Amino acid sequence: MADVSGEAAATPKQRSESRSDTGDVAPGNQTLSKRQKKKLLKQQKWEEERELRKWRRKERKQQRKLQRQNTQQENRGDGPSGRKRPCTEATPSSLRLLVDCSFDNLMLIKDVRKLHKQIQRCYAENRRASHPVQFYLTSLGGQLKQSMDEKDKGWVNWKDITIKAEHYSEVVAKDELVYLTSESPNVVEELDQKKAYVIGGLVDHNHYKGISYERAKELGIGHAQLPLSSFVKMNSRKVLAVNHVFEIILAYLEKGSWQEAFFTVLPQRKGAIVISQDGTNRQENQDDDEGLDSDSNLDAAEKTVIRDQN
């Protein structure tokens, strides 16, 4: 049936498929509203810029990749602002540094995993140090080895490290060993390149205070503490992690100064303050520390805490 204008009525399908040449006329010769025109133009623009958007995404991805590479190079010391020297400039030290892992049965699994992370940090720092030491892990087994197998299977391919299941006293001659423990009355003034220094791999939150010192005496081996109290005043009673002690020794080998080594490595959160070399000032700082036990010393041989992940 014809409509009043004499034109045939279009079906809904014909109206939806028909389009004017200018895009301003709707199917069935109906003019588009402003809103419909805007929507149509937006859709056309989106289609036209599809390739441009693809190119921009690719560019952003490439920039992020380059940024990550630059950050990694700086962290390794390969870039101009890197703290460490490139490995090609490293001069290996003959000093031996051992981590004693014989305390495995005294730790909870969560503390064993903390120790695992500390050992990973020691390995990484030694690999990029200017004077890398001869690094040993001894008495490796039990929970620690299980954690390493599960969380870091690549440890079996670590380079420049000696890993032993045997006790450190079976790996190095006893007369060459020096156990680092804050309970010792002896203080390390200079590192002896002929000695092997032992750091106790124990995260126990002060449950086994003095255990490494007692074991060192039982074995009849040398023992000493690092000279922290001679150079640094701490405003906390926190002890340092295994990797902190390890890094301090690496820093000392590079800088030749205990004070510089301590302040290069000590976390800022520990509030370390330089002790004046003037006798009077030093005595005042020592008086301030009266009543503190050995927790204020570098005693990674007995009790360690992991660095805050902030």
Coordinates of C-alpha atoms in Angstrom, one line a residue:
M1 CA 0.0 0.0 0.0
A2 CA 1.4 3.4 -0.9
D3 CA 1.9 6.2 1.7
V4 CA 0.3 9.6 1.4
S5 CA 3.4 11.0 -0.5
G6 CA 3.0 8.4 -3.1
E7 CA 6.4 6.7 -2.3
A8 CA 6.8 3.1 -1.3
A9 CA 7.4 2.6 2.4
A10 CA 10.9 1.1 3.2
T11 CA 11.2 -2.0 5.3
P12 CA 13.2 -1.9 8.6
K13 CA 16.0 -3.9 6.9
Q14 CA 16.1 -1.5 3.9
R15 CA 16.3 1.5 6.2
S16 CA 19.2 0.0 8.3
E17 CA 21.3 -1.0 5.3
S18 CA 20.8 2.2 3.2
R19 CA 23.2 5.1 3.6
S20 CA 23.5 8.5 1.9
D21 CA 26.6 9.5 0.0
T22 CA 27.3 12.4 2.5
G23 CA 26.6 10.4 5.6
D24 CA 24.3 13.1 6.8
V25 CA 21.1 11.4 5.7
A26 CA 19.7 8.4 7.5
P27 CA 18.2 5.4 5.8
G28 CA 14.8 6.1 4.3
N29 CA 15.9 9.7 3.5
Q30 CA 15.8 10.7 7.2
T31 CA 18.3 13.3 8.3
L32 CA 20.8 12.3 11.1
S33 CA 20.6 14.1 14.4
K34 CA 23.7 15.9 15.6
R35 CA 24.3 13.2 18.2
Q36 CA 24.1 10.5 15.5
K37 CA 26.5 12.5 13.3
K38 CA 29.0 12.9 16.2
K39 CA 28.8 9.2 17.0
L40 CA 29.4 8.3 13.3
L41 CA 32.3 10.6 12.9
K42 CA 33.8 9.3 16.1
Q43 CA 33.6 5.7 14.9
Q44 CA 35.1 6.7 11.5
K45 CA 38.0 8.5 13.3
W46 CA 38.6 5.5 15.6
E47 CA 38.8 3.2 12.6
E48 CA 41.2 5.5 10.7
E49 CA 43.5 5.8 13.7
R50 CA 43.7 2.1 14.4
E51 CA 47.2 1.7 12.9
L52 CA 48.4 4.9 14.7
R53 CA 47.3 3.5 18.0
K54 CA 49.1 0.2 17.3
W55 CA 52.3 2.1 16.4
R56 CA 52.1 4.1 19.6
R57 CA 51.6 1.0 21.8
K58 CA 54.7 -0.5 20.1
E59 CA 56.7 2.6 20.8
R60 CA 55.7 2.7 24.5
K61 CA 56.6 -1.0 24.9
Q62 CA 60.0 -0.4 23.3
Q63 CA 60.6 2.6 25.6
R64 CA 59.8 0.6 28.7
K65 CA 62.1 -2.2 27.6
L66 CA 65.0 0.3 27.1
Q67 CA 64.3 1.9 30.5
R68 CA 64.4 -1.5 32.2
Q69 CA 67.7 -2.3 30.5
N70 CA 69.2 1.0 31.6
T71 CA 68.1 0.4 35.2
Q72 CA 69.6 -3.1 35.2
Q73 CA 72.9 -1.7 33.8
E74 CA 73.0 1.0 36.5
N75 CA 72.3 -1.6 39.3
R76 CA 75.1 -3.8 38.0
G77 CA 77.4 -0.8 37.9
D78 CA 77.7 -0.9 34.1
G79 CA 76.3 2.6 33.6
P80 CA 78.0 5.9 34.5
S81 CA 76.1 6.2 37.8
G82 CA 76.7 2.6 38.9
R83 CA 78.1 2.3 42.4
K84 CA 80.1 -0.8 41.6
R85 CA 82.8 -1.2 39.1
P86 CA 82.3 -3.5 36.1
C87 CA 83.3 -7.1 36.7
T88 CA 86.1 -6.8 34.1
E89 CA 87.9 -4.4 36.4
A90 CA 87.6 -6.6 39.5
T91 CA 90.7 -7.7 41.3
P92 CA 89.9 -10.9 43.2
S93 CA 90.9 -11.0 46.9
S94 CA 92.6 -14.1 48.5
L95 CA 90.4 -13.5 51.6
R96 CA 88.1 -16.4 52.3
L97 CA 84.6 -15.7 53.7
L98 CA 82.5 -18.6 54.8
V99 CA 78.8 -18.8 55.7
D100 CA 78.3 -21.5 58.3
C101 CA 74.9 -23.2 57.6
S102 CA 75.2 -25.8 60.4
F103 CA 72.3 -24.2 62.4
D104 CA 69.6 -25.5 60.1
N105 CA 67.8 -27.6 62.8
L106 CA 67.5 -24.6 65.1
M107 CA 65.4 -22.5 62.7
L108 CA 61.8 -22.3 61.6
I109 CA 61.2 -22.7 57.9
K110 CA 60.3 -19.0 57.6
D111 CA 63.7 -18.0 59.1
V112 CA 65.5 -20.5 56.8
R113 CA 63.9 -18.7 53.8
K114 CA 65.2 -15.4 55.2
L115 CA 68.6 -16.9 55.4
H116 CA 68.3 -18.1 51.8
K117 CA 67.5 -14.6 50.6
Q118 CA 70.5 -13.2 52.6
I119 CA 72.8 -15.8 50.9
Q120 CA 71.5 -14.8 47.5
R121 CA 72.4 -11.2 48.3
C122 CA 75.9 -12.2 49.4
Y123 CA 76.4 -14.1 46.1
A124 CA 75.1 -11.2 44.0
E125 CA 77.2 -8.6 45.8
N126 CA 80.4 -10.7 45.6
R127 CA 79.9 -11.2 41.9
R128 CA 80.0 -7.4 41.2
A129 CA 82.4 -6.4 43.9
S130 CA 85.7 -4.7 43.0
H131 CA 87.6 -7.2 45.2
P132 CA 85.5 -10.3 45.3
V133 CA 86.3 -12.8 48.1
Q134 CA 86.6 -16.5 48.0
F135 CA 83.0 -17.4 49.0
Y136 CA 82.2 -20.6 50.7
L137 CA 78.9 -22.2 51.9
T138 CA 79.4 -25.0 54.3
S139 CA 77.2 -27.5 56.0
L140 CA 74.6 -27.0 53.3
G141 CA 71.6 -29.4 53.7
G142 CA 68.3 -29.9 55.4
Q143 CA 65.7 -27.1 55.2
L144 CA 68.0 -24.6 53.6
K145 CA 69.0 -26.8 50.7
Q146 CA 65.3 -27.7 50.2
S147 CA 64.4 -24.0 50.1
M148 CA 67.1 -23.3 47.5
D149 CA 66.0 -26.3 45.4
E150 CA 62.4 -25.1 45.4
K151 CA 62.8 -21.3 45.2
D152 CA 66.1 -20.9 43.3
K153 CA 66.9 -24.0 41.2
G154 CA 69.6 -22.0 39.4
W155 CA 71.8 -22.1 42.5
V156 CA 73.5 -25.2 41.2
N157 CA 75.0 -23.1 38.4
W158 CA 76.4 -20.4 40.7
K159 CA 79.9 -19.4 39.8
D160 CA 82.9 -18.3 41.9
I161 CA 81.5 -20.0 45.0
T162 CA 82.4 -23.2 46.8
I163 CA 79.5 -25.1 48.3
K164 CA 80.1 -28.0 50.7
A165 CA 77.9 -30.3 52.7
E166 CA 80.8 -30.7 55.1
H167 CA 81.3 -28.6 58.2
Y168 CA 83.6 -25.6 57.8
S169 CA 86.2 -27.2 60.1
E170 CA 86.6 -30.0 57.6
V171 CA 87.0 -27.6 54.7
V172 CA 89.5 -25.2 56.1
A173 CA 92.4 -25.8 58.5
K174 CA 91.4 -24.9 62.1
D175 CA 94.4 -22.6 62.6
E176 CA 93.2 -20.5 59.6
L177 CA 89.7 -20.0 60.9
V178 CA 88.3 -16.9 62.6
Y179 CA 84.7 -16.9 63.7
L180 CA 83.0 -13.5 63.6
T181 CA 80.9 -13.2 66.8
S182 CA 80.2 -10.2 69.0
E183 CA 80.6 -12.3 72.1
S184 CA 84.3 -12.5 71.4
P185 CA 86.7 -10.2 73.4
N186 CA 88.9 -9.9 70.3
V187 CA 88.4 -7.1 67.8
V188 CA 89.4 -7.3 64.1
E189 CA 91.7 -4.3 63.3
E190 CA 92.9 -5.5 59.9
L191 CA 91.7 -8.4 57.8
D192 CA 94.3 -11.1 57.4
Q193 CA 94.3 -12.4 53.8
K194 CA 95.6 -15.7 55.0
K195 CA 92.6 -16.3 57.3
A196 CA 89.2 -17.6 56.6
Y197 CA 86.4 -15.6 58.3
V198 CA 83.2 -17.4 59.3
I199 CA 79.8 -15.8 59.4
G200 CA 77.1 -17.8 61.2
G201 CA 74.1 -18.5 59.0
L202 CA 71.5 -18.3 61.8
V203 CA 68.2 -16.3 61.9
D204 CA 66.9 -17.0 65.4
H205 CA 65.7 -13.7 66.7
N206 CA 68.0 -13.9 69.7
H207 CA 66.8 -17.3 70.9
Y208 CA 70.3 -18.8 70.9
K209 CA 72.5 -15.9 72.1
G210 CA 76.2 -16.8 72.2
I211 CA 75.9 -20.1 70.5
S212 CA 78.5 -19.4 67.8
Y213 CA 81.0 -18.1 70.3
E214 CA 80.6 -21.3 72.4
R215 CA 80.9 -23.5 69.4
A216 CA 84.1 -21.7 68.3
K217 CA 85.6 -22.2 71.7
E218 CA 84.6 -25.9 71.8
L219 CA 86.3 -26.4 68.4
G220 CA 89.4 -24.5 69.6
I221 CA 89.3 -22.0 66.6
G222 CA 89.9 -18.3 66.5
H223 CA 87.1 -15.8 67.0
A224 CA 86.7 -12.0 66.9
Q225 CA 84.2 -9.2 66.3
L226 CA 84.3 -6.5 63.7
P227 CA 85.1 -3.0 65.2
L228 CA 81.7 -1.5 64.9
S229 CA 81.6 0.1 68.3
S230 CA 84.9 1.9 67.6
F231 CA 83.4 3.8 64.6
V232 CA 79.6 3.8 64.8
K233 CA 77.0 4.6 67.4
M234 CA 73.6 3.0 66.7
N235 CA 70.3 4.4 68.0
S236 CA 68.8 0.9 68.0
R237 CA 69.7 -2.5 69.3
K238 CA 69.1 -4.3 66.1
V239 CA 71.6 -6.8 64.7
L240 CA 72.6 -7.0 61.1
A241 CA 71.8 -9.7 58.5
V242 CA 74.4 -12.1 57.1
N243 CA 74.6 -10.1 53.9
H244 CA 75.3 -6.9 55.8
V245 CA 78.4 -8.4 57.4
F246 CA 79.4 -9.8 54.1
E247 CA 78.9 -6.5 52.3
I248 CA 80.8 -4.6 55.0
I249 CA 83.8 -6.8 54.5
L250 CA 83.6 -6.3 50.7
A251 CA 83.4 -2.5 51.2
Y252 CA 86.4 -2.6 53.6
L253 CA 88.4 -4.4 50.9
E254 CA 87.5 -1.7 48.4
K255 CA 87.8 1.4 50.6
G256 CA 90.4 0.4 53.2
S257 CA 88.5 2.1 55.9
W258 CA 86.1 0.5 58.5
Q259 CA 84.2 3.7 59.0
E260 CA 83.6 4.1 55.3
A261 CA 82.6 0.5 55.0
F262 CA 80.1 0.7 57.8
F263 CA 78.4 3.8 56.5
T264 CA 78.3 2.5 53.0
V265 CA 76.4 -0.6 54.0
L266 CA 74.4 0.2 57.2
P267 CA 70.7 0.8 56.5
Q268 CA 69.7 4.4 57.1
R269 CA 66.8 3.2 59.3
K270 CA 69.3 2.0 61.9
G271 CA 70.3 5.7 62.6
A272 CA 74.1 5.1 62.6
I273 CA 76.1 8.0 63.9
V274 CA 79.8 8.6 63.4
I275 CA 81.8 8.3 66.6
S276 CA 84.4 11.1 66.9
Q277 CA 88.0 10.0 67.0
D278 CA 88.4 12.5 69.9
G279 CA 88.8 10.4 73.1
T280 CA 86.4 12.4 75.2
N281 CA 83.6 12.2 72.6
R282 CA 84.1 8.6 72.1
Q283 CA 83.8 7.9 75.8
E284 CA 80.6 9.8 75.9
N285 CA 79.2 7.7 73.2
Q286 CA 80.3 4.6 75.0
D287 CA 78.7 5.8 78.2
D288 CA 75.4 6.2 76.2
D289 CA 75.6 2.6 75.2
E290 CA 76.0 1.2 78.7
G291 CA 73.4 -1.4 79.4
L292 CA 73.2 -2.6 75.7
D293 CA 74.2 -6.1 75.1
S294 CA 76.0 -7.5 72.1
D295 CA 73.0 -6.9 69.9
S296 CA 74.5 -3.5 69.0
N297 CA 77.5 -5.2 67.4
L298 CA 77.7 -6.9 64.0
D299 CA 76.9 -10.4 65.1
A300 CA 75.6 -12.2 62.0
A301 CA 77.3 -15.3 63.4
E302 CA 74.6 -15.7 66.1
K303 CA 71.4 -13.9 65.3
T304 CA 70.4 -12.1 62.1
V305 CA 67.5 -10.2 60.8
I306 CA 66.5 -9.7 57.1
R307 CA 66.7 -6.2 55.6
D308 CA 63.3 -4.5 55.4
Q309 CA 61.8 -4.8 51.9
N310 CA 60.8 -1.2 51.5

